Amino acid sequence: MSLKASYHTLGCKLNFSETATIASMMEQKGILRAEDKETPDLCVVNTCSVTANADKKGRQLIRSLNTKYPEASIIVTGCYAQLKPEEVAQLPGVALVLGSNEKLRISQYLDSWLENNGKQMEVTPSLSISEFLPSCERGDRTRYFLKVQDGCDYFCTYCTIPFARGRSRSGSISAMVEMARDVARKGGKEIVITGVNIGTFGKDHGEDFFSLIKALDKVNGIERYRISSIEPNLLTDEIIEWIAKESFAFMPHFHIPLQSGSDKVLKLMNRRYDTALFASRIEKIRQLIPDAFIGVDIIAGARGETPEEWQKSYEFAKSLDVEKFHAFPYSERQGTKALILGESVPQQERYKRVSQLNSLSEEKTAEFIERNVGSVRKVLWEKPTGIDTMHGLTDNYIRVESPLDPNLINKVSFVEILSLKPGQKELALGRHINNV
């Protein structure tokens, strides 16, 4: 009888890409994906550890899976497994713990575990990881996620990612282009370019990110690319101008981490830019691509963020002509330098600041959709999750709802933006346009 597995992902888009690759590898070994009402033999959990809360969510998920499927063996990988393997191994039901370097070699470790049938832990020290392991899958989604880079050399004072994923390393342009061509052969229309710090692509082997995106842009059959996130100091004027004036398939959509609108706090964080540089990037995008969607990451309540510095950060965020803030409360991470770099902000105050940023974000997103009402945009339609409606994303990242038309799934069509959906602040209603 074939084994069946369920897959569970916490964290970033990169994790989702890697989980989909793991599922594909398991299927090649004859391990089928468990359907919703089936009991899995294996539960694969790909964890996050960007915050203490992410660790907590990982523990809660593992315990709930053990309670729901007491006979199943739980395989845990991802950043939490890399940083705290012994802690993960002690959780109920955990049979196999794989670190970041072992994640996409799951097949070989699974063979060993099945043969020995005992608890196993395989984790390479993070700073010893040197190999890049690619992935490009969509899982049960419409869009594909292409991992082009992994790890980070920046060592921001608040962040554990270099310790969870190792130093920056990446694939070759030729290999990434071939993976994009494979997506096109499978009928994929959109690829999201993912990684930990993708702007550093190629630094380990003499290539660069700009050359990568120009090469990907030439792949026949791929209608859309999105850059998942890129550091402001690595999003050059050259890249912005190329997307605005020359690119065929890169969408008017940017995701740029700010982390703080206070220059003092940015220095404490060891970020590689100041607010003036960040503002100049936003202005450049607006100048050349007025209808672009810009999302921004920001942390509230970091050490050293006094009430005065918080007010500076909030006012700077408010001044930015952007569409969305992804706001996170600062999380104390063991072993990071931030723990000695300033006074701690009370937890309740951190969440209060996040709430203020979320309210600001909702206003900006709603205003952006309202500005687009009456416009006609191209939408890639996703697999429907409801009975009579379907959703898709415009080129400039507005989520649109429309009556279900199965013929449009994984197709790009013209849609008129009608209005915000009543009761929603980030969802628009749309109408199909047959002739444009």
Tab-separated table of C-alpha atoms in Angstrom:
chain	number	residue	atom	x	y	z
A	1	MET	CA	0.000	0.000	0.000
A	2	SER	CA	1.338	3.427	-0.959
A	3	LEU	CA	2.107	5.935	1.736
A	4	LYS	CA	0.195	9.193	1.756
A	5	ALA	CA	1.469	12.558	2.942
A	6	SER	CA	0.012	15.916	3.891
A	7	TYR	CA	1.965	19.166	3.541
A	8	HIS	CA	1.881	22.184	5.812
A	9	THR	CA	3.758	25.454	5.253
A	10	LEU	CA	4.412	28.413	7.508
A	11	GLY	CA	6.095	31.650	6.511
A	12	CYS	CA	7.271	33.138	3.255
A	13	LYS	CA	6.638	32.547	-0.446
A	14	LEU	CA	10.025	30.853	-0.653
A	15	ASN	CA	8.812	28.246	1.828
A	16	PHE	CA	5.689	27.641	-0.254
A	17	SER	CA	7.844	27.110	-3.333
A	18	GLU	CA	10.051	24.633	-1.501
A	19	THR	CA	7.115	22.736	-0.011
A	20	ALA	CA	5.642	22.293	-3.480
A	21	THR	CA	8.994	20.940	-4.664
A	22	ILE	CA	9.113	18.525	-1.717
A	23	ALA	CA	5.615	17.272	-2.593
A	24	SER	CA	6.708	16.713	-6.187
A	25	MET	CA	9.773	14.772	-5.023
A	26	MET	CA	7.633	12.624	-2.748
A	27	GLU	CA	5.195	11.890	-5.554
A	28	GLN	CA	8.111	10.695	-7.695
A	29	LYS	CA	8.827	8.179	-4.935
A	30	GLY	CA	5.234	6.978	-5.050
A	31	ILE	CA	4.100	8.849	-1.936
A	32	LEU	CA	0.745	10.355	-2.841
A	33	ARG	CA	-0.754	13.550	-1.463
A	34	ALA	CA	-3.458	12.805	1.093
A	35	GLU	CA	-6.846	14.207	0.157
A	36	ASP	CA	-8.674	16.474	2.600
A	37	LYS	CA	-10.610	13.699	4.345
A	38	GLU	CA	-7.864	11.074	4.193
A	39	THR	CA	-5.553	10.212	7.082
A	40	PRO	CA	-1.913	10.763	6.102
A	41	ASP	CA	0.910	8.415	6.994
A	42	LEU	CA	3.360	11.307	6.903
A	43	CYS	CA	2.880	14.977	7.763
A	44	VAL	CA	5.536	17.284	6.295
A	45	VAL	CA	5.837	20.626	8.096
A	46	ASN	CA	7.962	23.403	6.560
A	47	THR	CA	8.507	25.896	9.355
A	48	CYS	CA	9.371	29.576	9.698
A	49	SER	CA	11.421	31.241	12.433
A	50	VAL	CA	11.439	34.908	11.505
A	51	THR	CA	9.816	35.773	14.856
A	52	ALA	CA	9.247	34.085	18.210
A	53	ASN	CA	5.596	33.859	17.219
A	54	ALA	CA	6.593	31.912	14.107
A	55	ASP	CA	8.323	29.345	16.333
A	56	LYS	CA	5.191	29.198	18.472
A	57	LYS	CA	2.983	28.626	15.425
A	58	GLY	CA	5.302	25.811	14.361
A	59	ARG	CA	4.994	24.091	17.729
A	60	GLN	CA	1.229	24.535	17.754
A	61	LEU	CA	0.882	23.091	14.257
A	62	ILE	CA	3.041	20.070	15.057
A	63	ARG	CA	1.109	19.346	18.261
A	64	SER	CA	-2.258	19.717	16.497
A	65	LEU	CA	-1.174	17.326	13.724
A	66	ASN	CA	-0.046	14.799	16.316
A	67	THR	CA	-3.411	15.073	18.070
A	68	LYS	CA	-5.370	14.781	14.817
A	69	TYR	CA	-3.232	12.002	13.312
A	70	PRO	CA	-1.636	10.148	16.241
A	71	GLU	CA	-0.414	7.313	14.004
A	72	ALA	CA	1.252	9.594	11.472
A	73	SER	CA	4.976	10.348	11.458
A	74	ILE	CA	5.808	14.049	11.338
A	75	ILE	CA	8.710	15.336	9.248
A	76	VAL	CA	9.813	18.852	10.188
A	77	THR	CA	12.067	21.092	8.121
A	78	GLY	CA	12.556	24.815	7.523
A	79	CYS	CA	14.077	27.622	9.549
A	80	TYR	CA	12.753	26.581	12.975
A	81	ALA	CA	14.112	23.075	12.411
A	82	GLN	CA	17.486	24.544	11.382
A	83	LEU	CA	17.800	26.884	14.361
A	84	LYS	CA	16.395	24.648	17.103
A	85	PRO	CA	16.578	21.015	15.906
A	86	GLU	CA	16.780	19.462	19.379
A	87	GLU	CA	13.716	21.392	20.528
A	88	VAL	CA	11.787	20.328	17.423
A	89	ALA	CA	12.846	16.683	17.815
A	90	GLN	CA	11.289	16.571	21.293
A	91	LEU	CA	7.837	17.592	20.054
A	92	PRO	CA	5.219	14.825	19.983
A	93	GLY	CA	5.020	12.781	16.803
A	94	VAL	CA	8.207	14.172	15.242
A	95	ALA	CA	10.153	11.401	13.532
A	96	LEU	CA	12.505	13.231	11.182
A	97	VAL	CA	14.080	16.702	11.492
A	98	LEU	CA	15.781	18.156	8.418
A	99	GLY	CA	17.718	21.413	8.300
A	100	SER	CA	17.785	23.979	5.515
A	101	ASN	CA	20.506	22.175	3.563
A	102	GLU	CA	18.661	18.873	3.833
A	103	LYS	CA	15.171	20.157	2.981
A	104	LEU	CA	15.317	19.536	-0.773
A	105	ARG	CA	17.174	16.260	-0.303
A	106	ILE	CA	14.220	14.830	1.536
A	107	SER	CA	14.055	11.738	-0.695
A	108	GLN	CA	17.396	10.325	0.403
A	109	TYR	CA	16.762	11.020	4.091
A	110	LEU	CA	13.298	9.537	3.830
A	111	ASP	CA	14.774	6.281	2.456
A	112	SER	CA	17.151	6.080	5.399
A	113	TRP	CA	14.416	6.859	7.896
A	114	LEU	CA	11.995	4.305	6.443
A	115	GLU	CA	14.700	1.660	6.618
A	116	ASN	CA	15.663	2.365	10.223
A	117	ASN	CA	12.243	3.589	11.427
A	118	GLY	CA	13.767	5.544	14.287
A	119	LYS	CA	13.878	9.238	15.145
A	120	GLN	CA	16.428	10.979	12.932
A	121	MET	CA	17.905	14.488	12.887
A	122	GLU	CA	19.997	15.813	9.989
A	123	VAL	CA	21.131	19.448	10.192
A	124	THR	CA	24.171	21.096	8.564
A	125	PRO	CA	25.552	24.124	10.463
A	126	SER	CA	24.147	27.146	8.654
A	127	LEU	CA	27.429	28.894	7.893
A	128	SER	CA	28.747	25.649	6.369
A	129	ILE	CA	25.950	25.564	3.772
A	130	SER	CA	27.369	26.398	0.353
A	131	GLU	CA	25.194	24.597	-2.199
A	132	PHE	CA	22.190	26.202	-3.878
A	133	LEU	CA	19.184	23.879	-4.199
A	134	PRO	CA	16.636	25.238	-6.720
A	135	SER	CA	12.874	24.886	-6.728
A	136	CYS	CA	10.126	25.956	-9.094
A	137	GLU	CA	6.622	24.709	-8.379
A	138	ARG	CA	3.094	26.007	-7.990
A	139	GLY	CA	1.608	23.373	-5.677
A	140	ASP	CA	-2.156	23.830	-5.836
A	141	ARG	CA	-1.817	27.452	-6.977
A	142	THR	CA	-2.012	29.042	-10.420
A	143	ARG	CA	1.225	31.025	-10.194
A	144	TYR	CA	4.643	29.360	-10.127
A	145	PHE	CA	7.292	30.323	-7.579
A	146	LEU	CA	10.858	30.233	-8.891
A	147	LYS	CA	13.551	30.171	-6.227
A	148	VAL	CA	16.597	31.924	-7.696
A	149	GLN	CA	18.591	32.631	-4.526
A	150	ASP	CA	18.908	31.503	-0.911
A	151	GLY	CA	20.592	32.750	2.248
A	152	CYS	CA	21.772	36.241	3.185
A	153	ASP	CA	25.054	38.021	3.960
A	154	TYR	CA	23.535	41.187	5.405
A	155	PHE	CA	23.287	40.173	9.082
A	156	CYS	CA	20.768	42.821	10.106
A	157	THR	CA	20.929	43.040	13.880
A	158	TYR	CA	17.347	41.858	14.495
A	159	CYS	CA	17.352	38.942	12.035
A	160	THR	CA	18.123	35.223	12.340
A	161	ILE	CA	17.741	34.377	8.642
A	162	PRO	CA	21.504	34.107	7.890
A	163	PHE	CA	21.696	31.561	10.729
A	164	ALA	CA	18.608	29.732	9.478
A	165	ARG	CA	19.459	29.648	5.749
A	166	GLY	CA	23.178	30.330	5.545
A	167	ARG	CA	25.193	32.644	3.324
A	168	SER	CA	23.856	34.066	0.067
A	169	ARG	CA	24.094	31.701	-2.885
A	170	SER	CA	22.164	31.341	-6.113
A	171	GLY	CA	21.614	29.384	-9.291
A	172	SER	CA	22.956	30.284	-12.719
A	173	ILE	CA	21.042	32.419	-15.190
A	174	SER	CA	21.005	29.552	-17.692
A	175	ALA	CA	19.525	27.154	-15.125
A	176	MET	CA	16.870	29.651	-14.029
A	177	VAL	CA	15.898	30.357	-17.645
A	178	GLU	CA	15.542	26.635	-18.317
A	179	MET	CA	13.242	26.277	-15.294
A	180	ALA	CA	11.117	29.158	-16.623
A	181	ARG	CA	10.944	27.454	-20.018
A	182	ASP	CA	9.735	24.305	-18.278
A	183	VAL	CA	6.957	26.331	-16.626
A	184	ALA	CA	5.941	27.607	-20.061
A	185	ARG	CA	5.871	24.050	-21.415
A	186	LYS	CA	3.529	23.097	-18.566
A	187	GLY	CA	1.187	25.958	-19.473
A	188	GLY	CA	2.160	28.313	-16.638
A	189	LYS	CA	1.490	31.985	-17.280
A	190	GLU	CA	3.020	33.745	-14.266
A	191	ILE	CA	6.198	33.259	-12.245
A	192	VAL	CA	6.996	34.898	-8.920
A	193	ILE	CA	10.758	35.248	-8.464
A	194	THR	CA	11.600	34.305	-4.885
A	195	GLY	CA	14.594	34.089	-2.582
A	196	VAL	CA	15.841	35.465	0.707
A	197	ASN	CA	17.748	38.451	-0.707
A	198	ILE	CA	17.221	38.135	-4.444
A	199	GLY	CA	18.959	41.383	-5.335
A	200	THR	CA	22.255	39.645	-4.448
A	201	PHE	CA	21.608	36.981	-7.097
A	202	GLY	CA	24.783	35.871	-8.850
A	203	LYS	CA	27.257	37.570	-6.510
A	204	ASP	CA	28.669	34.124	-5.679
A	205	HIS	CA	29.479	33.275	-9.306
A	206	GLY	CA	29.918	36.484	-11.277
A	207	GLU	CA	26.368	37.153	-12.500
A	208	ASP	CA	23.795	39.707	-11.349
A	209	PHE	CA	20.077	40.150	-10.783
A	210	PHE	CA	19.518	42.638	-13.599
A	211	SER	CA	21.012	40.212	-16.129
A	212	LEU	CA	18.777	37.460	-14.722
A	213	ILE	CA	15.506	39.351	-15.132
A	214	LYS	CA	16.437	40.484	-18.634
A	215	ALA	CA	17.087	36.856	-19.598
A	216	LEU	CA	13.841	35.628	-18.014
A	217	ASP	CA	11.909	38.344	-19.837
A	218	LYS	CA	12.814	36.694	-23.146
A	219	VAL	CA	11.326	33.276	-22.296
A	220	ASN	CA	8.469	32.572	-24.712
A	221	GLY	CA	5.154	31.629	-23.144
A	222	ILE	CA	5.580	33.356	-19.763
A	223	GLU	CA	3.264	36.351	-19.753
A	224	ARG	CA	4.016	37.656	-16.282
A	225	TYR	CA	6.806	37.914	-13.729
A	226	ARG	CA	6.686	39.437	-10.280
A	227	ILE	CA	9.655	40.194	-8.027
A	228	SER	CA	8.657	38.896	-4.600
A	229	SER	CA	10.782	41.334	-2.568
A	230	ILE	CA	13.946	43.325	-3.196
A	231	GLU	CA	16.075	45.483	-0.898
A	232	PRO	CA	15.818	49.231	-1.677
A	233	ASN	CA	19.595	49.572	-2.076
A	234	LEU	CA	19.514	46.792	-4.695
A	235	LEU	CA	16.472	48.083	-6.604
A	236	THR	CA	18.453	50.348	-8.901
A	237	ASP	CA	17.188	53.133	-11.139
A	238	GLU	CA	18.382	50.982	-14.027
A	239	ILE	CA	16.047	48.133	-13.024
A	240	ILE	CA	13.077	50.465	-12.511
A	241	GLU	CA	13.641	52.171	-15.866
A	242	TRP	CA	13.948	48.833	-17.658
A	243	ILE	CA	10.696	47.503	-16.158
A	244	ALA	CA	8.960	50.771	-17.074
A	245	LYS	CA	10.217	51.132	-20.638
A	246	GLU	CA	11.595	47.877	-22.035
A	247	SER	CA	10.347	44.794	-20.205
A	248	PHE	CA	7.740	42.623	-21.883
A	249	ALA	CA	6.535	40.570	-18.929
A	250	PHE	CA	7.563	42.185	-15.609
A	251	MET	CA	4.492	43.545	-13.880
A	252	PRO	CA	4.075	47.059	-12.398
A	253	HIS	CA	4.359	45.649	-8.898
A	254	PHE	CA	7.118	46.133	-6.315
A	255	HIS	CA	7.619	44.808	-2.796
A	256	ILE	CA	10.329	46.723	-0.920
A	257	PRO	CA	11.307	46.250	2.757
A	258	LEU	CA	11.605	49.513	4.687
A	259	GLN	CA	11.627	48.081	8.260
A	260	SER	CA	11.695	51.542	9.842
A	261	GLY	CA	11.033	55.117	8.830
A	262	SER	CA	13.534	56.367	11.410
A	263	ASP	CA	17.139	56.801	10.264
A	264	LYS	CA	18.367	56.225	13.813
A	265	VAL	CA	16.549	52.899	14.045
A	266	LEU	CA	17.709	51.888	10.548
A	267	LYS	CA	21.303	52.337	11.741
A	268	LEU	CA	20.617	50.233	14.822
A	269	MET	CA	19.158	47.575	12.534
A	270	ASN	CA	22.303	47.663	10.331
A	271	ARG	CA	20.174	48.339	7.262
A	272	ARG	CA	22.085	49.460	4.156
A	273	TYR	CA	20.088	52.578	3.248
A	274	ASP	CA	18.419	55.567	4.841
A	275	THR	CA	14.957	57.075	4.453
A	276	ALA	CA	16.160	59.481	1.758
A	277	LEU	CA	17.274	56.609	-0.467
A	278	PHE	CA	14.044	54.719	0.186
A	279	ALA	CA	11.914	57.746	-0.670
A	280	SER	CA	13.895	58.248	-3.880
A	281	ARG	CA	13.087	54.693	-4.987
A	282	ILE	CA	9.367	55.258	-4.438
A	283	GLU	CA	9.523	58.583	-6.306
A	284	LYS	CA	11.347	56.961	-9.225
A	285	ILE	CA	8.702	54.246	-9.530
A	286	ARG	CA	5.880	56.777	-9.345
A	287	GLN	CA	7.545	58.977	-11.946
A	288	LEU	CA	7.925	56.168	-14.481
A	289	ILE	CA	5.093	53.769	-13.545
A	290	PRO	CA	2.305	55.860	-11.962
A	291	ASP	CA	-0.156	52.962	-11.622
A	292	ALA	CA	2.313	50.504	-10.020
A	293	PHE	CA	1.407	48.713	-6.806
A	294	ILE	CA	4.060	49.116	-4.121
A	295	GLY	CA	4.047	46.996	-0.962
A	296	VAL	CA	6.341	47.791	1.965
A	297	ASP	CA	7.537	45.715	4.947
A	298	ILE	CA	7.896	47.571	8.244
A	299	ILE	CA	8.692	46.516	11.806
A	300	ALA	CA	7.055	48.238	14.773
A	301	GLY	CA	8.589	48.458	18.218
A	302	ALA	CA	12.202	47.544	17.483
A	303	ARG	CA	14.750	48.122	20.222
A	304	GLY	CA	15.712	51.766	20.236
A	305	GLU	CA	12.385	52.849	18.729
A	306	THR	CA	11.508	55.441	21.351
A	307	PRO	CA	8.141	57.208	21.114
A	308	GLU	CA	9.915	60.020	19.235
A	309	GLU	CA	11.535	57.628	16.737
A	310	TRP	CA	8.265	55.748	16.316
A	311	GLN	CA	6.510	58.980	15.441
A	312	LYS	CA	9.193	59.697	12.831
A	313	SER	CA	8.762	56.199	11.431
A	314	TYR	CA	4.977	56.479	11.256
A	315	GLU	CA	5.018	59.938	9.672
A	316	PHE	CA	7.544	58.779	7.073
A	317	ALA	CA	5.389	55.731	6.275
A	318	LYS	CA	2.334	57.955	5.982
A	319	SER	CA	4.158	60.255	3.554
A	320	LEU	CA	5.040	57.435	1.156
A	321	ASP	CA	2.959	57.051	-1.996
A	322	VAL	CA	2.570	53.293	-1.589
A	323	GLU	CA	-0.353	50.870	-1.533
A	324	LYS	CA	0.221	48.487	1.357
A	325	PHE	CA	2.224	47.998	4.550
A	326	HIS	CA	3.086	44.518	5.774
A	327	ALA	CA	3.522	45.431	9.436
A	328	PHE	CA	5.185	43.154	11.988
A	329	PRO	CA	5.802	43.587	15.714
A	330	TYR	CA	9.487	43.405	16.586
A	331	SER	CA	10.404	40.004	17.982
A	332	GLU	CA	13.281	39.367	20.377
A	333	ARG	CA	15.470	36.697	18.746
A	334	GLN	CA	18.040	34.832	20.793
A	335	GLY	CA	21.593	35.436	19.606
A	336	THR	CA	20.904	38.646	17.656
A	337	LYS	CA	22.857	41.855	18.287
A	338	ALA	CA	19.656	43.890	18.549
A	339	LEU	CA	19.196	42.617	22.104
A	340	ILE	CA	21.981	44.931	23.297
A	341	LEU	CA	21.294	47.929	21.073
A	342	GLY	CA	18.554	49.827	22.862
A	343	GLU	CA	15.669	49.834	25.293
A	344	SER	CA	12.971	47.222	24.776
A	345	VAL	CA	9.534	48.448	23.713
A	346	PRO	CA	6.723	46.823	25.752
A	347	GLN	CA	4.890	44.091	23.852
A	348	GLN	CA	1.515	45.832	24.152
A	349	GLU	CA	2.995	49.011	22.649
A	350	ARG	CA	4.471	47.036	19.738
A	351	TYR	CA	1.049	45.657	18.858
A	352	LYS	CA	-0.508	49.116	19.216
A	353	ARG	CA	1.967	50.452	16.656
A	354	VAL	CA	1.287	47.534	14.305
A	355	SER	CA	-2.424	48.295	14.556
A	356	GLN	CA	-1.781	51.915	13.538
A	357	LEU	CA	0.226	50.766	10.513
A	358	ASN	CA	-2.446	48.244	9.535
A	359	SER	CA	-5.103	50.960	9.601
A	360	LEU	CA	-2.901	53.187	7.459
A	361	SER	CA	-2.332	50.288	5.064
A	362	GLU	CA	-6.058	49.603	4.667
A	363	GLU	CA	-6.653	53.260	3.807
A	364	LYS	CA	-3.910	53.300	1.197
A	365	THR	CA	-5.035	50.027	-0.428
A	366	ALA	CA	-8.669	51.156	-0.613
A	367	GLU	CA	-7.629	54.507	-2.109
A	368	PHE	CA	-5.534	52.723	-4.740
A	369	ILE	CA	-8.419	50.469	-5.778
A	370	GLU	CA	-10.786	53.427	-5.930
A	371	ARG	CA	-8.323	55.278	-8.183
A	372	ASN	CA	-8.408	52.286	-10.509
A	373	VAL	CA	-12.221	52.056	-10.686
A	374	GLY	CA	-13.285	52.407	-14.310
A	375	SER	CA	-9.915	51.305	-15.659
A	376	VAL	CA	-9.433	48.155	-17.746
A	377	ARG	CA	-6.616	45.859	-16.582
A	378	LYS	CA	-5.360	42.408	-17.473
A	379	VAL	CA	-6.219	39.732	-14.893
A	380	LEU	CA	-4.791	36.236	-14.498
A	381	TRP	CA	-7.604	34.072	-13.145
A	382	GLU	CA	-6.860	31.551	-10.419
A	383	LYS	CA	-8.405	28.227	-9.521
A	384	PRO	CA	-11.762	29.034	-7.889
A	385	THR	CA	-12.243	28.344	-4.208
A	386	GLY	CA	-15.926	29.266	-4.138
A	387	ILE	CA	-18.956	27.922	-5.958
A	388	ASP	CA	-20.018	30.864	-8.084
A	389	THR	CA	-17.103	33.344	-8.015
A	390	MET	CA	-13.456	33.410	-9.004
A	391	HIS	CA	-10.507	35.628	-8.141
A	392	GLY	CA	-7.497	36.902	-10.021
A	393	LEU	CA	-4.807	39.550	-9.890
A	394	THR	CA	-4.479	42.522	-12.191
A	395	ASP	CA	-1.066	43.355	-13.592
A	396	ASN	CA	-0.773	46.001	-10.848
A	397	TYR	CA	-1.750	43.556	-8.103
A	398	ILE	CA	-5.389	44.372	-7.408
A	399	ARG	CA	-7.290	41.275	-6.338
A	400	VAL	CA	-10.496	41.095	-8.386
A	401	GLU	CA	-13.630	39.011	-7.905
A	402	SER	CA	-15.902	38.095	-10.807
A	403	PRO	CA	-18.640	35.547	-11.594
A	404	LEU	CA	-17.192	32.077	-12.168
A	405	ASP	CA	-16.210	31.181	-15.721
A	406	PRO	CA	-14.269	27.867	-15.733
A	407	ASN	CA	-12.942	28.634	-19.217
A	408	LEU	CA	-10.909	31.521	-17.791
A	409	ILE	CA	-8.908	29.552	-15.192
A	410	ASN	CA	-5.175	30.156	-15.787
A	411	LYS	CA	-6.051	32.578	-18.573
A	412	VAL	CA	-5.349	36.299	-18.829
A	413	SER	CA	-8.332	38.464	-19.794
A	414	PHE	CA	-9.278	42.142	-19.814
A	415	VAL	CA	-11.413	43.248	-16.882
A	416	GLU	CA	-13.029	46.545	-15.977
A	417	ILE	CA	-12.571	47.455	-12.306
A	418	LEU	CA	-16.087	48.277	-11.059
A	419	SER	CA	-15.735	49.061	-7.354
A	420	LEU	CA	-14.458	47.934	-4.016
A	421	LYS	CA	-16.422	44.894	-2.886
A	422	PRO	CA	-18.845	46.022	-0.143
A	423	GLY	CA	-17.400	45.277	3.280
A	424	GLN	CA	-13.923	44.676	1.844
A	425	LYS	CA	-10.883	46.952	1.791
A	426	GLU	CA	-8.549	44.965	-0.461
A	427	LEU	CA	-10.881	43.269	-2.963
A	428	ALA	CA	-12.395	44.762	-6.101
A	429	LEU	CA	-15.348	43.659	-8.196
A	430	GLY	CA	-14.666	43.271	-11.906
A	431	ARG	CA	-16.456	42.774	-15.219
A	432	HIS	CA	-15.045	40.811	-18.151
A	433	ILE	CA	-14.340	42.825	-21.280
A	434	ASN	CA	-14.361	40.741	-24.452
A	435	ASN	CA	-13.174	43.380	-26.881
A	436	VAL	CA	-10.592	46.029	-26.072
